[in-house]
Amino acid sequence: MMMKRINDYCVLICACCLLMASCKSEDNRLPYLGNTDVVNGDTVFHTVPDIRLIDQDSSVFRLSEQGDKIFLADFFFTSCPSICPKVAKQMLRLHDRYKDDQRVLLLSHTIDQRHDSVSVLNRYAKNLGVDTDQWKFLTGEKDSIFHLADEYFVSAFVDPSAPGGFDHSGRIILLDKDRHVRGFAEGTDPESVTAFFQIVDRLLNEEY
Amino acid sequence: MEDGSGLSALIPSLQKSSIIRGHPSKLVCLIRLGLPKNLSTGQEMPANTVLNEVELTNLINYLRYIHLEKSEVVKVAEIHQWLADCPAN
């Protein structure tokens, strides 16, 4: 009896040590943001849903069909007078930095389905002068998009008293290949985005 | 943007704008009347009827001060006259 007790403790201590040792090597990985569940012994990280969207060329877009990529996502609308131009300017910095890097895809989702049709998005992309292989402008069913913003931890809602009629955050979210949220930047703050470059590079090192 | 650099074709740059460099009468009419929808970019500039003549004078003097190497101050009376002479659309 006594021996078994000691044995049990030894096994427990060994397990703890192993766990902590393995924890150490995980230190360098970027965090997984959002709720983490354990299902049947497996850790399940918060995952952004794979909903059906339409891009600026009317093509169907799904995160899961983009191949081996990480994503930088934000939410906007084309007639937004307040924060969107600032965030767009920062997204432009990201677009230029990762130009021709096939591993990175920028995604701007419109929250104004009424006004931002595919042709409006198309012209917006042209006016910005960006490579739409590198940066997609997406729309979808209204409730789906607001739910998606929620899953991306970006607040967005209709507010008639807000400039433009929508109140939303200027966050830029970093998504890994498995649609887990691994980091974010404040799109209205150029310094936040400069620091974000390092986070994106770290994820690229991790994933590839 | 704060430095007047704009955002590609979406927000034309003020720094490089020929209107700011031109005669201030054109600038004041532009601000007051706006611009109709541009056929290639699909964008239009809304008219601004909120700013009064004193505010417009200050605004135009400020714009010319920061974007031009040398500029002469415009006066409220001049702005008043130019506004009256703006081409009606």
CSV table of C-alpha atoms in Angstrom, one decimal:
chain,number,residue,atom,x,y,z
A,1,MET,CA,0.0,0.0,0.0
A,2,MET,CA,2.6,2.4,1.1
A,3,MET,CA,4.9,1.6,-1.8
A,4,LYS,CA,2.0,2.2,-4.3
A,5,ARG,CA,1.4,5.6,-2.7
A,6,ILE,CA,5.0,6.7,-3.1
A,7,ASN,CA,4.9,5.3,-6.7
A,8,ASP,CA,1.9,7.4,-7.4
A,9,TYR,CA,3.6,10.5,-6.1
A,10,CYS,CA,6.7,9.8,-8.2
A,11,VAL,CA,4.7,9.4,-11.3
A,12,LEU,CA,2.8,12.6,-10.6
A,13,ILE,CA,6.1,14.5,-10.0
A,14,CYS,CA,7.6,13.1,-13.2
A,15,ALA,CA,4.5,14.1,-15.1
A,16,CYS,CA,4.7,17.6,-13.8
A,17,CYS,CA,8.3,18.0,-14.6
A,18,LEU,CA,7.7,16.7,-18.2
A,19,LEU,CA,4.8,19.1,-18.6
A,20,MET,CA,6.9,22.1,-17.4
A,21,ALA,CA,9.8,21.1,-19.6
A,22,SER,CA,7.5,20.9,-22.6
A,23,CYS,CA,6.0,24.2,-21.5
A,24,LYS,CA,9.3,25.9,-21.8
A,25,SER,CA,9.8,25.0,-25.4
A,26,GLU,CA,6.3,26.4,-26.1
A,27,ASP,CA,7.2,29.8,-24.6
A,28,ASN,CA,8.3,31.2,-28.0
A,29,ARG,CA,5.0,30.5,-29.7
A,30,LEU,CA,2.5,33.3,-30.1
A,31,PRO,CA,-0.5,33.0,-27.8
A,32,TYR,CA,-3.9,31.7,-28.9
A,33,LEU,CA,-6.4,34.4,-28.2
A,34,GLY,CA,-9.9,33.6,-27.1
A,35,ASN,CA,-11.5,30.8,-25.2
A,36,THR,CA,-9.6,27.6,-25.1
A,37,ASP,CA,-11.6,24.4,-24.4
A,38,VAL,CA,-10.5,20.9,-23.7
A,39,VAL,CA,-12.6,18.4,-25.5
A,40,ASN,CA,-11.9,14.7,-25.0
A,41,GLY,CA,-8.4,15.5,-23.8
A,42,ASP,CA,-7.6,17.7,-26.8
A,43,THR,CA,-7.0,21.4,-26.5
A,44,VAL,CA,-9.4,23.3,-28.8
A,45,PHE,CA,-8.5,26.9,-29.5
A,46,HIS,CA,-10.9,29.6,-30.5
A,47,THR,CA,-11.4,29.2,-34.2
A,48,VAL,CA,-12.9,31.8,-36.6
A,49,PRO,CA,-15.8,30.2,-38.6
A,50,ASP,CA,-15.2,29.3,-42.3
A,51,ILE,CA,-18.2,31.2,-43.7
A,52,ARG,CA,-18.9,31.8,-47.3
A,53,LEU,CA,-18.0,35.3,-48.5
A,54,ILE,CA,-17.8,37.1,-51.9
A,55,ASP,CA,-14.8,39.0,-53.0
A,56,GLN,CA,-14.4,42.2,-55.1
A,57,ASP,CA,-14.4,40.1,-58.3
A,58,SER,CA,-17.6,38.2,-57.3
A,59,SER,CA,-15.7,35.1,-56.6
A,60,VAL,CA,-16.7,32.9,-53.6
A,61,PHE,CA,-14.2,33.2,-50.8
A,62,ARG,CA,-13.7,30.8,-47.9
A,63,LEU,CA,-10.8,30.9,-45.5
A,64,SER,CA,-10.4,27.1,-45.8
A,65,GLU,CA,-9.9,27.2,-49.5
A,66,GLN,CA,-7.0,29.7,-49.6
A,67,GLY,CA,-4.3,27.1,-49.2
A,68,ASP,CA,-1.3,27.6,-47.1
A,69,LYS,CA,-1.7,31.1,-45.8
A,70,ILE,CA,-2.0,33.3,-42.7
A,71,PHE,CA,-4.4,36.2,-42.7
A,72,LEU,CA,-4.5,39.8,-41.7
A,73,ALA,CA,-8.1,40.9,-41.3
A,74,ASP,CA,-10.0,44.1,-40.6
A,75,PHE,CA,-13.6,45.4,-40.9
A,76,PHE,CA,-14.6,48.6,-42.7
A,77,PHE,CA,-17.1,50.2,-45.0
A,78,THR,CA,-16.3,52.3,-48.1
A,79,SER,CA,-18.1,55.5,-47.0
A,80,CYS,CA,-16.6,55.5,-43.5
A,81,PRO,CA,-15.4,59.0,-42.7
A,82,SER,CA,-13.7,58.5,-39.5
A,83,ILE,CA,-11.2,55.7,-38.7
A,84,CYS,CA,-11.3,53.6,-41.9
A,85,PRO,CA,-8.9,55.8,-44.0
A,86,LYS,CA,-6.4,55.6,-41.2
A,87,VAL,CA,-6.7,51.8,-40.9
A,88,ALA,CA,-6.6,51.5,-44.7
A,89,LYS,CA,-3.3,53.4,-44.7
A,90,GLN,CA,-1.9,51.0,-42.2
A,91,MET,CA,-3.2,48.0,-44.1
A,92,LEU,CA,-1.5,49.5,-47.1
A,93,ARG,CA,1.8,49.4,-45.1
A,94,LEU,CA,1.2,45.7,-44.4
A,95,HIS,CA,0.2,45.1,-48.0
A,96,ASP,CA,3.5,46.7,-49.2
A,97,ARG,CA,5.6,44.9,-46.6
A,98,TYR,CA,4.3,41.5,-47.6
A,99,LYS,CA,4.0,42.2,-51.3
A,100,ASP,CA,4.4,39.0,-53.3
A,101,ASP,CA,4.7,36.9,-50.2
A,102,GLN,CA,2.3,34.1,-51.0
A,103,ARG,CA,2.0,33.1,-47.4
A,104,VAL,CA,0.2,36.3,-46.4
A,105,LEU,CA,-3.3,37.4,-47.4
A,106,LEU,CA,-5.0,40.6,-46.3
A,107,LEU,CA,-8.8,40.6,-45.8
A,108,SER,CA,-11.0,43.7,-45.5
A,109,HIS,CA,-14.6,42.8,-44.7
A,110,THR,CA,-17.3,45.4,-45.3
A,111,ILE,CA,-20.0,45.8,-42.7
A,112,ASP,CA,-22.2,48.0,-45.0
A,113,GLN,CA,-23.9,45.4,-47.2
A,114,ARG,CA,-26.5,47.9,-48.4
A,115,HIS,CA,-24.0,50.3,-50.0
A,116,ASP,CA,-20.9,48.3,-50.5
A,117,SER,CA,-21.8,46.0,-53.4
A,118,VAL,CA,-19.2,44.0,-55.2
A,119,SER,CA,-18.7,46.7,-57.9
A,120,VAL,CA,-18.2,49.3,-55.1
A,121,LEU,CA,-15.6,47.1,-53.5
A,122,ASN,CA,-14.0,46.5,-56.8
A,123,ARG,CA,-13.6,50.2,-57.5
A,124,TYR,CA,-12.4,50.8,-53.9
A,125,ALA,CA,-9.6,48.3,-54.4
A,126,LYS,CA,-8.7,50.0,-57.8
A,127,ASN,CA,-8.7,53.4,-56.2
A,128,LEU,CA,-6.4,52.1,-53.4
A,129,GLY,CA,-4.2,50.7,-56.1
A,130,VAL,CA,-3.5,47.4,-54.5
A,131,ASP,CA,-2.8,43.8,-55.8
A,132,THR,CA,-6.1,42.0,-55.2
A,133,ASP,CA,-4.2,38.7,-55.1
A,134,GLN,CA,-2.7,40.0,-51.9
A,135,TRP,CA,-5.6,41.9,-50.5
A,136,LYS,CA,-9.3,40.8,-50.8
A,137,PHE,CA,-12.3,43.0,-50.2
A,138,LEU,CA,-15.1,40.8,-48.9
A,139,THR,CA,-18.8,41.0,-48.4
A,140,GLY,CA,-21.4,38.5,-47.3
A,141,GLU,CA,-24.7,38.1,-45.7
A,142,LYS,CA,-25.2,40.9,-43.2
A,143,ASP,CA,-25.8,38.8,-40.1
A,144,SER,CA,-22.9,36.5,-41.0
A,145,ILE,CA,-20.5,39.4,-41.3
A,146,PHE,CA,-21.4,40.9,-37.9
A,147,HIS,CA,-21.1,37.4,-36.3
A,148,LEU,CA,-17.8,37.0,-38.1
A,149,ALA,CA,-16.5,40.3,-36.6
A,150,ASP,CA,-17.5,39.0,-33.2
A,151,GLU,CA,-15.5,35.8,-33.8
A,152,TYR,CA,-12.6,37.9,-34.8
A,153,PHE,CA,-12.9,40.0,-31.6
A,154,VAL,CA,-13.6,43.1,-33.6
A,155,SER,CA,-16.6,45.1,-32.4
A,156,ALA,CA,-18.9,46.3,-35.1
A,157,PHE,CA,-22.5,47.4,-34.9
A,158,VAL,CA,-25.1,49.7,-36.5
A,159,ASP,CA,-25.2,53.1,-34.7
A,160,PRO,CA,-27.2,55.9,-36.4
A,161,SER,CA,-25.5,58.5,-34.2
A,162,ALA,CA,-22.0,57.4,-35.2
A,163,PRO,CA,-20.2,59.0,-38.2
A,164,GLY,CA,-21.2,56.9,-41.2
A,165,GLY,CA,-23.9,55.0,-39.3
A,166,PHE,CA,-21.7,52.3,-38.0
A,167,ASP,CA,-19.6,52.0,-34.9
A,168,HIS,CA,-16.6,49.7,-35.2
A,169,SER,CA,-13.1,49.1,-34.1
A,170,GLY,CA,-10.1,49.6,-36.2
A,171,ARG,CA,-8.4,46.4,-35.1
A,172,ILE,CA,-6.3,44.4,-37.5
A,173,ILE,CA,-6.4,40.7,-36.6
A,174,LEU,CA,-3.7,38.1,-37.2
A,175,LEU,CA,-5.1,34.6,-38.1
A,176,ASP,CA,-2.9,31.5,-38.4
A,177,LYS,CA,-3.3,28.7,-41.0
A,178,ASP,CA,-5.9,27.0,-38.7
A,179,ARG,CA,-8.0,30.1,-38.3
A,180,HIS,CA,-6.9,30.7,-34.8
A,181,VAL,CA,-6.4,34.3,-33.6
A,182,ARG,CA,-2.8,34.8,-32.7
A,183,GLY,CA,-2.4,38.6,-32.4
A,184,PHE,CA,-3.8,42.0,-33.3
A,185,ALA,CA,-2.9,45.6,-33.9
A,186,GLU,CA,-4.7,48.9,-33.5
A,187,GLY,CA,-5.1,50.0,-37.1
A,188,THR,CA,-5.5,53.6,-36.1
A,189,ASP,CA,-2.1,53.7,-34.5
A,190,PRO,CA,0.9,53.5,-36.8
A,191,GLU,CA,3.3,52.5,-34.0
A,192,SER,CA,1.0,49.6,-33.0
A,193,VAL,CA,1.2,48.4,-36.6
A,194,THR,CA,5.0,48.8,-36.7
A,195,ALA,CA,5.2,46.5,-33.7
A,196,PHE,CA,2.7,44.2,-35.4
A,197,PHE,CA,5.2,43.6,-38.2
A,198,GLN,CA,7.3,41.6,-35.7
A,199,ILE,CA,4.3,39.6,-34.6
A,200,VAL,CA,3.4,38.7,-38.1
A,201,ASP,CA,7.0,37.7,-38.9
A,202,ARG,CA,7.0,35.6,-35.7
A,203,LEU,CA,4.0,33.7,-36.9
A,204,LEU,CA,5.5,33.2,-40.3
A,205,ASN,CA,8.5,31.6,-38.6
A,206,GLU,CA,6.3,29.4,-36.6
A,207,GLU,CA,4.0,28.2,-39.4
A,208,TYR,CA,6.6,27.8,-42.1
B,1,MET,CA,-4.1,62.0,-43.1
B,2,GLU,CA,-2.7,64.6,-40.8
B,3,ASP,CA,0.2,65.4,-43.1
B,4,GLY,CA,-2.0,65.9,-46.1
B,5,SER,CA,-0.6,62.9,-48.0
B,6,GLY,CA,-4.0,61.4,-48.7
B,7,LEU,CA,-4.7,57.7,-49.5
B,8,SER,CA,-3.9,56.8,-53.1
B,9,ALA,CA,-6.8,57.7,-55.4
B,10,LEU,CA,-9.3,57.3,-52.6
B,11,ILE,CA,-8.3,60.5,-50.9
B,12,PRO,CA,-6.4,62.8,-53.2
B,13,SER,CA,-3.3,64.2,-51.7
B,14,LEU,CA,-3.4,67.8,-50.6
B,15,GLN,CA,0.4,68.1,-50.6
B,16,LYS,CA,0.5,67.7,-54.4
B,17,SER,CA,-2.7,69.4,-55.1
B,18,SER,CA,-2.6,72.1,-57.8
B,19,ILE,CA,-5.7,73.7,-56.4
B,20,ILE,CA,-4.0,74.6,-53.1
B,21,ARG,CA,-1.2,76.1,-55.1
B,22,GLY,CA,-3.5,78.0,-57.4
B,23,HIS,CA,-5.5,81.1,-56.7
B,24,PRO,CA,-7.4,80.9,-53.4
B,25,SER,CA,-10.7,81.9,-55.1
B,26,LYS,CA,-10.8,78.5,-56.7
B,27,LEU,CA,-10.0,76.8,-53.4
B,28,VAL,CA,-12.8,78.5,-51.5
B,29,CYS,CA,-15.4,77.7,-54.2
B,30,LEU,CA,-14.2,74.1,-54.1
B,31,ILE,CA,-14.7,73.8,-50.4
B,32,ARG,CA,-18.1,75.6,-50.5
B,33,LEU,CA,-19.5,73.8,-53.5
B,34,GLY,CA,-17.8,70.4,-53.5
B,35,LEU,CA,-17.3,68.4,-56.7
B,36,PRO,CA,-19.6,66.2,-58.7
B,37,LYS,CA,-19.0,62.5,-59.0
B,38,ASN,CA,-15.7,61.7,-60.7
B,39,LEU,CA,-16.4,59.2,-63.5
B,40,SER,CA,-13.3,57.1,-63.0
B,41,THR,CA,-13.0,57.0,-59.2
B,42,GLY,CA,-16.7,57.1,-58.6
B,43,GLN,CA,-16.2,59.6,-55.8
B,44,GLU,CA,-17.7,62.9,-55.1
B,45,MET,CA,-16.8,65.7,-52.7
B,46,PRO,CA,-19.7,67.0,-50.7
B,47,ALA,CA,-20.4,70.7,-50.5
B,48,ASN,CA,-19.6,72.4,-47.2
B,49,THR,CA,-22.1,75.0,-46.1
B,50,VAL,CA,-21.3,74.7,-42.4
B,51,LEU,CA,-18.1,76.7,-42.3
B,52,ASN,CA,-18.7,80.4,-42.2
B,53,GLU,CA,-16.6,83.0,-44.1
B,54,VAL,CA,-14.3,83.7,-41.1
B,55,GLU,CA,-13.7,80.0,-40.7
B,56,LEU,CA,-13.1,79.5,-44.4
B,57,THR,CA,-10.6,82.4,-44.4
B,58,ASN,CA,-8.7,80.8,-41.5
B,59,LEU,CA,-8.8,77.4,-43.1
B,60,ILE,CA,-7.5,78.6,-46.4
B,61,ASN,CA,-4.7,80.6,-44.9
B,62,TYR,CA,-3.7,77.6,-42.8
B,63,LEU,CA,-3.7,75.3,-45.9
B,64,ARG,CA,-1.7,77.7,-47.9
B,65,TYR,CA,0.7,78.3,-45.0
B,66,ILE,CA,1.6,74.6,-44.5
B,67,HIS,CA,1.7,73.5,-48.1
B,68,LEU,CA,3.2,76.4,-50.0
B,69,GLU,CA,6.7,77.8,-49.6
B,70,LYS,CA,5.4,81.3,-49.6
B,71,SER,CA,1.9,82.5,-49.4
B,72,GLU,CA,0.1,85.7,-48.8
B,73,VAL,CA,-2.7,85.9,-46.2
B,74,VAL,CA,-6.2,86.2,-47.6
B,75,LYS,CA,-8.8,88.4,-45.9
B,76,VAL,CA,-12.4,87.8,-45.0
B,77,ALA,CA,-13.6,90.5,-47.4
B,78,GLU,CA,-11.8,88.8,-50.3
B,79,ILE,CA,-13.3,85.4,-49.4
B,80,HIS,CA,-16.7,87.1,-49.2
B,81,GLN,CA,-16.3,88.4,-52.7
B,82,TRP,CA,-14.9,85.2,-54.2
B,83,LEU,CA,-17.8,83.2,-52.7
B,84,ALA,CA,-20.3,85.6,-54.4
B,85,ASP,CA,-18.5,85.0,-57.7
B,86,CYS,CA,-18.3,81.2,-57.5
B,87,PRO,CA,-19.6,79.6,-60.7
B,88,ALA,CA,-23.0,78.3,-60.0
B,89,ASN,CA,-23.6,74.7,-61.0
